[in-house]
Coordinates of C-alpha atoms and ligand atoms in Angstrom, one line a residue:
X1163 CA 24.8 -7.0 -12.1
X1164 CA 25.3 -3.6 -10.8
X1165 CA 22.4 -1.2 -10.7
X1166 CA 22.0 2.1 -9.9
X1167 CA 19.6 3.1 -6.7
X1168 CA 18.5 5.1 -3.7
X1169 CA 18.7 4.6 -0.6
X1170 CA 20.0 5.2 3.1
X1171 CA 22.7 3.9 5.1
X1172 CA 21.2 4.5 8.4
X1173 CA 17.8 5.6 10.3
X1174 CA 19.5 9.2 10.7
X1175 CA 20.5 9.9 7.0
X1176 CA 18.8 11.3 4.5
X1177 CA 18.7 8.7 1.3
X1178 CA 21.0 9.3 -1.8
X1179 CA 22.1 7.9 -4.9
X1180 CA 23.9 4.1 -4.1
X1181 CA 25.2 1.6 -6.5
X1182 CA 23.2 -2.2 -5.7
X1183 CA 24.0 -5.4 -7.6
X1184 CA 21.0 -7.5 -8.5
X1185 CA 21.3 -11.9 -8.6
X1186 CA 21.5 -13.3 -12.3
X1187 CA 18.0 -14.8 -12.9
X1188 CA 17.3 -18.2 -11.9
X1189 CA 15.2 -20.9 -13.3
X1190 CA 12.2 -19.4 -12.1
X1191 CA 13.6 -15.8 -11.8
X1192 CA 11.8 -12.5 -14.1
X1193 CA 14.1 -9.9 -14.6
X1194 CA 12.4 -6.6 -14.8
X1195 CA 13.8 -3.2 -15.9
X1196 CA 11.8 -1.1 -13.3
X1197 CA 10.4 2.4 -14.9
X1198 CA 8.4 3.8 -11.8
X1199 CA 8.6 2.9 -7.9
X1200 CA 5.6 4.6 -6.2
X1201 CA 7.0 5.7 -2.9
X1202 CA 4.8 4.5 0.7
X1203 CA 4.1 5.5 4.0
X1204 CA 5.6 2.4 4.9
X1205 CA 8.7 2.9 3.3
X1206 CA 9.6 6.2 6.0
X1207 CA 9.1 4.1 8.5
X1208 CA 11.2 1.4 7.7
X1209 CA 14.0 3.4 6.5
X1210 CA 14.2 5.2 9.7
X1211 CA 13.6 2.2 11.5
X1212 CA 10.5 3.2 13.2
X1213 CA 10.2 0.2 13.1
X1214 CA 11.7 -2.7 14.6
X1215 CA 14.6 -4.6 12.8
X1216 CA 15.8 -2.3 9.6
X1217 CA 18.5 -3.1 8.4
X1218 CA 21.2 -0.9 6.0
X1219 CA 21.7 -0.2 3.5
X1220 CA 17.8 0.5 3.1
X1221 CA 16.9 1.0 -0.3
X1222 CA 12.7 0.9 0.1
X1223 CA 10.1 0.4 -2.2
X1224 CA 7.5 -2.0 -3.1
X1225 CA 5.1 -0.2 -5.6
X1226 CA 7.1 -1.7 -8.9
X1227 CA 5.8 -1.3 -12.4
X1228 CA 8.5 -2.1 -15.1
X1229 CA 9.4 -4.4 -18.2
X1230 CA 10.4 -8.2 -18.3
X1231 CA 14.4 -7.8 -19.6
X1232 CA 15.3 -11.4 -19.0
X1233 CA 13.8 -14.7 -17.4
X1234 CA 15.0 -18.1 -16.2
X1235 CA 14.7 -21.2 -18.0
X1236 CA 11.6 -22.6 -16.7
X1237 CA 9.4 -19.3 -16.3
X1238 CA 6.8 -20.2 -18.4
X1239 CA 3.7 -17.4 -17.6
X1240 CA 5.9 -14.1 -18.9
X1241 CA 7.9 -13.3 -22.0
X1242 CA 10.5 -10.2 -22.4
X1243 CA 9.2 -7.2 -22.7
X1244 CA 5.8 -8.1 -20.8
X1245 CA 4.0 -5.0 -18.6
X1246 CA 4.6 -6.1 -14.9
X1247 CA 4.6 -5.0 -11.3
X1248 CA 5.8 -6.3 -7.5
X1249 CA 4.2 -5.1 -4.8
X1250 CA 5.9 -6.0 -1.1
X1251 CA 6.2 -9.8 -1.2
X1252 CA 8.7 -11.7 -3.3
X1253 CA 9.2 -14.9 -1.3
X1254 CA 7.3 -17.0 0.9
X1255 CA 7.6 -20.5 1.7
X1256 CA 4.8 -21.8 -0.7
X1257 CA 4.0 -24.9 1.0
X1258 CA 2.3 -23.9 3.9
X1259 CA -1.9 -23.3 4.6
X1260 CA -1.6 -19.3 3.7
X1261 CA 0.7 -19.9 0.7
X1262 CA -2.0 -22.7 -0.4
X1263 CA -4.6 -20.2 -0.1
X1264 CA -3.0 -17.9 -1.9
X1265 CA -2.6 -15.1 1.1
X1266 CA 1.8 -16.1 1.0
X1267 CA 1.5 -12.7 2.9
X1268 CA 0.6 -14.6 6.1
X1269 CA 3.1 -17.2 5.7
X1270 CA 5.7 -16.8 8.4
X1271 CA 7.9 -17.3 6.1
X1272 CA 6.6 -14.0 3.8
X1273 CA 9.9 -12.2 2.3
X1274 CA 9.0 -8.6 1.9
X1275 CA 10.4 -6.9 -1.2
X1276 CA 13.1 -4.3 0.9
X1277 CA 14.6 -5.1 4.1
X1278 CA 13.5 -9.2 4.3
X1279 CA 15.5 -12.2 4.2
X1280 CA 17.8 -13.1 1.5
X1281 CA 21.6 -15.1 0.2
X1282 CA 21.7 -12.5 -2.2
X1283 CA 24.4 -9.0 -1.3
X1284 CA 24.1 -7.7 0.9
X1285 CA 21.8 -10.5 3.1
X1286 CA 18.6 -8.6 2.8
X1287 CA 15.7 -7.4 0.2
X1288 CA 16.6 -4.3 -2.0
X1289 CA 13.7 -2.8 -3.2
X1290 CA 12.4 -0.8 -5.5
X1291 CA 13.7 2.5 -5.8
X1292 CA 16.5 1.4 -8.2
X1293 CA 16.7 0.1 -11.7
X1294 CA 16.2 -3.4 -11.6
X1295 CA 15.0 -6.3 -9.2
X1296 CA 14.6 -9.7 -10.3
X1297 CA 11.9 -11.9 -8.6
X1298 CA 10.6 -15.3 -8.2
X1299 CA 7.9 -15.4 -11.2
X1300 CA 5.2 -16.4 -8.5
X1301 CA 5.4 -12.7 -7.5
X1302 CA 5.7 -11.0 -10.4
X1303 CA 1.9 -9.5 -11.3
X1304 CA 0.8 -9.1 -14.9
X1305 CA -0.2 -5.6 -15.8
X1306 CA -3.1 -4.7 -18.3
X1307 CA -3.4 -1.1 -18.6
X1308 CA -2.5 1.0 -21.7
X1309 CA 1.1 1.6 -20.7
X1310 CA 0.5 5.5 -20.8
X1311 CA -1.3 5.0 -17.3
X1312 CA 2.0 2.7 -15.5
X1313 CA 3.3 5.0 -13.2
X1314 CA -0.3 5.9 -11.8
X1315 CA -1.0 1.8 -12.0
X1316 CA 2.5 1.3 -9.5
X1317 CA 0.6 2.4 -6.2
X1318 CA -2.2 -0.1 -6.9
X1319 CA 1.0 -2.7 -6.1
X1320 CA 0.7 -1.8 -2.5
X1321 CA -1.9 1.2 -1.9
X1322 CA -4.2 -0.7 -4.0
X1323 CA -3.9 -4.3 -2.6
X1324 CA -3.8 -3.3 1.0
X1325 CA -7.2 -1.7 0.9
X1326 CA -8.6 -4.2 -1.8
X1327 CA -8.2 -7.0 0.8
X1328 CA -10.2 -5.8 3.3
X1329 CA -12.9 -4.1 1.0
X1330 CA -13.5 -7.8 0.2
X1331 CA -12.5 -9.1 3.1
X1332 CA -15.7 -7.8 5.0
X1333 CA -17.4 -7.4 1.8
X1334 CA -18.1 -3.7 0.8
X1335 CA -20.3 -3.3 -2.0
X1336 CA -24.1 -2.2 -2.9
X1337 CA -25.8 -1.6 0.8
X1338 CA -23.1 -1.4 2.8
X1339 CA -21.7 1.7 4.4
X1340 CA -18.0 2.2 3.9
X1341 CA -15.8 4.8 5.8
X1342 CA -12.4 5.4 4.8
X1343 CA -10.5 7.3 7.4
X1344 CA -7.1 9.5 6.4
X1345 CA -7.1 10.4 2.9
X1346 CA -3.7 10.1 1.9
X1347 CA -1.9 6.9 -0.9
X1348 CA -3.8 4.3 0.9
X1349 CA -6.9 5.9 2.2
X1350 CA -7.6 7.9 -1.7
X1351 CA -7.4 3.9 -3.0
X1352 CA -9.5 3.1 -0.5
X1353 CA -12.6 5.6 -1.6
X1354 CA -11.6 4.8 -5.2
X1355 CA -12.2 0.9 -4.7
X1356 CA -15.1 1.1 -2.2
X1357 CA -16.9 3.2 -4.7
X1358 CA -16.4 1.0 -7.2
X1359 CA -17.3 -2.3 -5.6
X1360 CA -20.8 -0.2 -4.9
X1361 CA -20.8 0.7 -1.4
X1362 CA -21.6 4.3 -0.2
X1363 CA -18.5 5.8 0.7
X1364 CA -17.8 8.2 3.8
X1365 CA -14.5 9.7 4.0
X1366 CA -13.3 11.0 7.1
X1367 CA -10.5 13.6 6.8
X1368 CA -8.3 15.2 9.0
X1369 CA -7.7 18.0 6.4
X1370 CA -10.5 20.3 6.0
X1371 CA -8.9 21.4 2.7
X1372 CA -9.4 17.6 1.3
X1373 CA -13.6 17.9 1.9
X1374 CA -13.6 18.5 -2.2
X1375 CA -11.1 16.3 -2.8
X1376 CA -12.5 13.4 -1.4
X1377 CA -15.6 14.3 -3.0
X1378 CA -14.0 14.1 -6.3
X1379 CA -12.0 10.9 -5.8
X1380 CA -15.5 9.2 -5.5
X1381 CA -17.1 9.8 -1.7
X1382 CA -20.6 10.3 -1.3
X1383 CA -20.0 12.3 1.9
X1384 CA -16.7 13.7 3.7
X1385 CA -16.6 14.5 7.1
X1386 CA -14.0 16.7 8.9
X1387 CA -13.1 14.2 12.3
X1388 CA -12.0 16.9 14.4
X1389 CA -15.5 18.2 14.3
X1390 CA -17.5 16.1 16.8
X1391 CA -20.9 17.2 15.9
X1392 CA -20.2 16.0 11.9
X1393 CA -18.7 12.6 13.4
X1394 CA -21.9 12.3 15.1
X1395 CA -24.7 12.4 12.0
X1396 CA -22.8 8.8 10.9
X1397 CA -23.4 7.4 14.7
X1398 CA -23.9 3.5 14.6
X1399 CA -24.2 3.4 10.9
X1400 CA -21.0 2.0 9.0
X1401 CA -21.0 -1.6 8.4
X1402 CA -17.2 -0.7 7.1
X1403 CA -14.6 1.4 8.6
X1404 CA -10.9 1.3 6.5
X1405 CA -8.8 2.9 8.9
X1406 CA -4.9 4.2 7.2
X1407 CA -4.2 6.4 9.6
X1408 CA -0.1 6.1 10.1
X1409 CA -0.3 7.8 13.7
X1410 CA -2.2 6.9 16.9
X1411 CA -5.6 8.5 17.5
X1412 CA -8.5 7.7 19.7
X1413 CA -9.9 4.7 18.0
X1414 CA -13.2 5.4 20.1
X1415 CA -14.4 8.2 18.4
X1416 CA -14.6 6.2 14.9
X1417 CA -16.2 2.7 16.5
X1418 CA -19.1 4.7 17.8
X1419 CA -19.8 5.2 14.0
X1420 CA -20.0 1.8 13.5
X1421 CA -23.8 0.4 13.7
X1422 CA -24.3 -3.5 15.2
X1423 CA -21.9 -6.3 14.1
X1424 CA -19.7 -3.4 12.3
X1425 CA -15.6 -4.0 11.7
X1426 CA -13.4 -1.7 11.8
X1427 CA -10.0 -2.7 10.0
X1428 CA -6.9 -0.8 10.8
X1429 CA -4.6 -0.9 7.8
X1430 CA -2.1 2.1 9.2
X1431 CA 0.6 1.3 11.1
X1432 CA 2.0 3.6 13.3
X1433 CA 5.4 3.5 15.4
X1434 CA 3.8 4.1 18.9
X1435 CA 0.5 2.3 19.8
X1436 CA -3.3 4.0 19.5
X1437 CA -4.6 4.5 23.4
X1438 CA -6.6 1.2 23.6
X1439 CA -10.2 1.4 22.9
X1440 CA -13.0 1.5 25.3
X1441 CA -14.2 -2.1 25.9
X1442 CA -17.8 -1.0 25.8
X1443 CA -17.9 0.9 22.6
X1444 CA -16.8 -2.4 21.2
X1445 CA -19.1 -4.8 23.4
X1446 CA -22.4 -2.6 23.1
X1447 CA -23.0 -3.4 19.3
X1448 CA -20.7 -6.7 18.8
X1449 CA -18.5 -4.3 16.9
X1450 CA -15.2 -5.7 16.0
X1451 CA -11.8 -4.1 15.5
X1452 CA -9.3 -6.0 13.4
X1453 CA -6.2 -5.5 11.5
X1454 CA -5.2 -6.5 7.8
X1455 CA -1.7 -7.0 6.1
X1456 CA -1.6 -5.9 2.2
X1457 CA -2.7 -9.2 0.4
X1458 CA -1.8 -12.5 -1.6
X1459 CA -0.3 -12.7 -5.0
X1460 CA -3.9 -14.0 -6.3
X1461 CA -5.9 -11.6 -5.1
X1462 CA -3.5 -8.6 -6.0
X1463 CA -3.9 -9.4 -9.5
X1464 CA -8.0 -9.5 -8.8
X1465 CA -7.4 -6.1 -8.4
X1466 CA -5.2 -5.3 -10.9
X1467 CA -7.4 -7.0 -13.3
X1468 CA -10.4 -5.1 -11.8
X1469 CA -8.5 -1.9 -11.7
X1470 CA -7.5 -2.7 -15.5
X1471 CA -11.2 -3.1 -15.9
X1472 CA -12.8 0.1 -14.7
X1473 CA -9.9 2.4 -15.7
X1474 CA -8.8 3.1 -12.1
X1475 CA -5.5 4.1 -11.3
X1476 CA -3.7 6.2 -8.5
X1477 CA -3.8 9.7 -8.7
X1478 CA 0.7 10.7 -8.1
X1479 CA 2.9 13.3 -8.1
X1480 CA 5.5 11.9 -10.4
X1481 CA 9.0 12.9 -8.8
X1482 CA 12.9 12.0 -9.6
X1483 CA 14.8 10.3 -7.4
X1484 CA 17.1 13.1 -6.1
X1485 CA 13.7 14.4 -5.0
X1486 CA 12.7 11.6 -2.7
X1487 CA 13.8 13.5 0.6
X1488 CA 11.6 16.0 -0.2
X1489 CA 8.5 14.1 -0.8
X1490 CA 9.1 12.5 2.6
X1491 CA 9.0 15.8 4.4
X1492 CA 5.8 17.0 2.5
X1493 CA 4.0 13.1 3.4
X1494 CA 4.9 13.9 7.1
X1495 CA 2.9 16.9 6.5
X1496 CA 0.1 14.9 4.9
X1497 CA 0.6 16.7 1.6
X1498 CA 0.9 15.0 -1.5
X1499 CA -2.2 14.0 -3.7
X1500 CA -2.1 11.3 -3.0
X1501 CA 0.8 9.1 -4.0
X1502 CA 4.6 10.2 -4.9
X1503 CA 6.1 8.1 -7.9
X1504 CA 9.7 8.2 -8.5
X1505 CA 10.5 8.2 -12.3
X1506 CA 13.5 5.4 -12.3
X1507 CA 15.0 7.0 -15.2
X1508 CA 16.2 9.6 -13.4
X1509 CA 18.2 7.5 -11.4
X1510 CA 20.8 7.1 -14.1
X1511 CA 21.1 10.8 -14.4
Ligands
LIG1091 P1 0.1 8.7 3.8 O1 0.0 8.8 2.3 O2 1.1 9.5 4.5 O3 -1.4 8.9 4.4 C1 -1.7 8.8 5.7 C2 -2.9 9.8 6.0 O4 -3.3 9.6 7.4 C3 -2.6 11.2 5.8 O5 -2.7 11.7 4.5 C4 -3.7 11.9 6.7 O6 -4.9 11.9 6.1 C5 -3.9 10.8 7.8 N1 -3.3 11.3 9.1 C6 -4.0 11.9 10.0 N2 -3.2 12.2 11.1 C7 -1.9 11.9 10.7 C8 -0.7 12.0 11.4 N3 -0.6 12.5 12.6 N4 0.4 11.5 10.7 C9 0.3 10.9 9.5 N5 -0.9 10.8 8.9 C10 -2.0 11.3 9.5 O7 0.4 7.2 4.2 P2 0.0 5.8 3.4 O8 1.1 5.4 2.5 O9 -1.4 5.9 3.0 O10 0.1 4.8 4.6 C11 -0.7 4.9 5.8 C12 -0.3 3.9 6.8 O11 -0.6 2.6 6.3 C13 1.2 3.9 7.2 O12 1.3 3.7 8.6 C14 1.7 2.7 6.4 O13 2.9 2.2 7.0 C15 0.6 1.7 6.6 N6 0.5 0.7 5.6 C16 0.1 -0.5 6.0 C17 0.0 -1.6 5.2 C18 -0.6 -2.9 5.6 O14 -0.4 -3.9 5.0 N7 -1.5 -2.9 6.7 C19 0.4 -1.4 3.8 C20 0.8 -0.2 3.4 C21 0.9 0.9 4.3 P3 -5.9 13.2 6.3 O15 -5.1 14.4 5.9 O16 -7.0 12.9 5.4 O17 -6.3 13.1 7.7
LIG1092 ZN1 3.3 0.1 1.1

């Protein structure tokens, strides 16, 4: 079928309006009519192939909430009209040790939802900033919010899981001290999640504006990182630090935060590299510095459950789709609180 969508033709164009065609649904196949696509950090630096290996047409987009329209014969866990979202993974080989764990986004074999592997036109993922996608049922996530909240629930698809996983991962909650570092759609998950998994949340900002902010999306304390002498009242004292920053900075200056046997987990993923860290800020207190891809089908609908739970949703701008080169400029610039949504209606327009 023939859908309508955005997207780019190449690194150096802007993204417009594009006609797509979607597979018919196979046995195990959920068609969903897509109402909102959240838009990502990730998603500018695929489409201009910051990147390695982007391929084009490039339409991005793996924050998907919509409706079940149709389903294959044998998909047994959703009927049509069912609340349901995708976030980036809609294949994987599920057979191997990750898939059997339930983390099918460390399978080699992963598919993300734009720009991956596939027979379907044109021979690679089309994601979500279009009408309609139709997806294995093993990756389609049930939804159960009051539908009134599902454009602020599509971010949780990928903001959401990405710093979910490594909350639990290294196990934030009650007595543990969390920072979350950049305060932008993954970092204003971050504080939302921490906080509500009990841990006492530190936000570290480059935006002195966003002190209140932060403050009001559930930190205990903010802290300006470009002033030293604030960065230095949370020496050796995170057990936690969520690090979404999408460009390279001096790692160093947010280890020496972390007290003995502390992690920090970088989540952003810039083009260029960070300068590498000082070996002895890292040897000193057996601090650790690791890395973390979004998460598995299982524990994304953990989340959405928990999320469902305690009322917590993004906080978006909602935007049409003609607007989407726009909202890129102002993420560039760090502004946007804290998560552009494109409204897929506005696509047939
Ligand atoms: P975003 O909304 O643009 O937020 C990034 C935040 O980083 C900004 O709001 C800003 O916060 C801070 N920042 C500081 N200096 C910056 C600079 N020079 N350039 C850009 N940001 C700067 O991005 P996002 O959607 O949260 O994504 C963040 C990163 O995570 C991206 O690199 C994205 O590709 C990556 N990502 C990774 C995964 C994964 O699986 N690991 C999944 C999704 C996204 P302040 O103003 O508070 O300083
Ligand atoms: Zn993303």
């Amino acid at each position: 079928m023939t859908v309508k969508a955005y997207g780019a033709n190449a690194a150096t164009e802007p993204l417009q309006a594009m006609d797509i065609t979607r597979r018919a649904p196979g046995a195990h196949d959920v068609q969903i009519d897509i109402a909102f696509c959240g838009v990502c950090h990730s998603d500018i630096h695929q489409v201009r192939a910051e990147w390695a290996g982007t391929l084009y047409p490039c339409v991005p987009g793996h924050e998907i909430v919509g409706r079940v329209s149709a389903l294959g014969a044998h998909v047994s866990g959703f009927k049509i009209g069912d609340l349901v979202g995708v976030g980036c993974i809609v294949d994987s080989c599920k057979h191997c040790d990750d898939c059997d764990a339930g983390l099918e986004n460390y399978c080699d074999h992963m598919v993300g939802t734009y720009n991956g592997p596939t027979t379907d036109a044109p021979g690679h993922t089309l994601g979500g900033y279009s009408q309609q996608i139709v997806v294995h049922e093993r990756y389609v996530l049930r939804i159960r919010h009051p539908e009134a909240q599902l454009a602020a629930v599509a971010p949780l698809l990928c903001a959401g899981i990405t710093t979910w996983s490594p909350l639990r991962h290294w196990k934030a909650g009650p007595d543990r001290k969390v920072g979350v570092v950049g305060i932008g759609g993954l970092g204003h998950m971050g504080i939302k999640l921490a906080r509500a998994l009990g841990a006492h949340v530190v936000a570290f900002t480059t935006s002195e504006s966003k002190r209140a902010a932060a403050l009001a999306l559930g930190a205990h304390e903010v802290v300006v990182s470009r002033h030293a002498e604030e960065m230095a009242t949370h020496a050796k004292s995170l057990d936690l630090i969520l690090n979404t920053v999408a460009a390279p900075h001096d790692l160093d200056a947010f280890l020496a935060l972390l007290k003995r046997d502390g992690t920090m987990t970088l989540v952003g993923a810039p083009a260029s590299p960070h300068p590498s860290p000082q070996v002895f800020n890292l040897i000193m207190k057996r601090r650790s510095l690791a890395g973390s891809m979004i998460g598995g089908i299982p524990e994304t609908q953990e989340m959405l459950d928990f999320c469902a739970e305690h009322g917590i949703v993004a906080d978006i701008e909602l935007i049409r789709a003609d607007e989407i080169n726009y909202a890129y400029q102002r993420m560039l610039m760090g502004n946007v609180k804290y998560r552009f949504v494109i409204d897929t209606a506005t696509l047939a327009a």
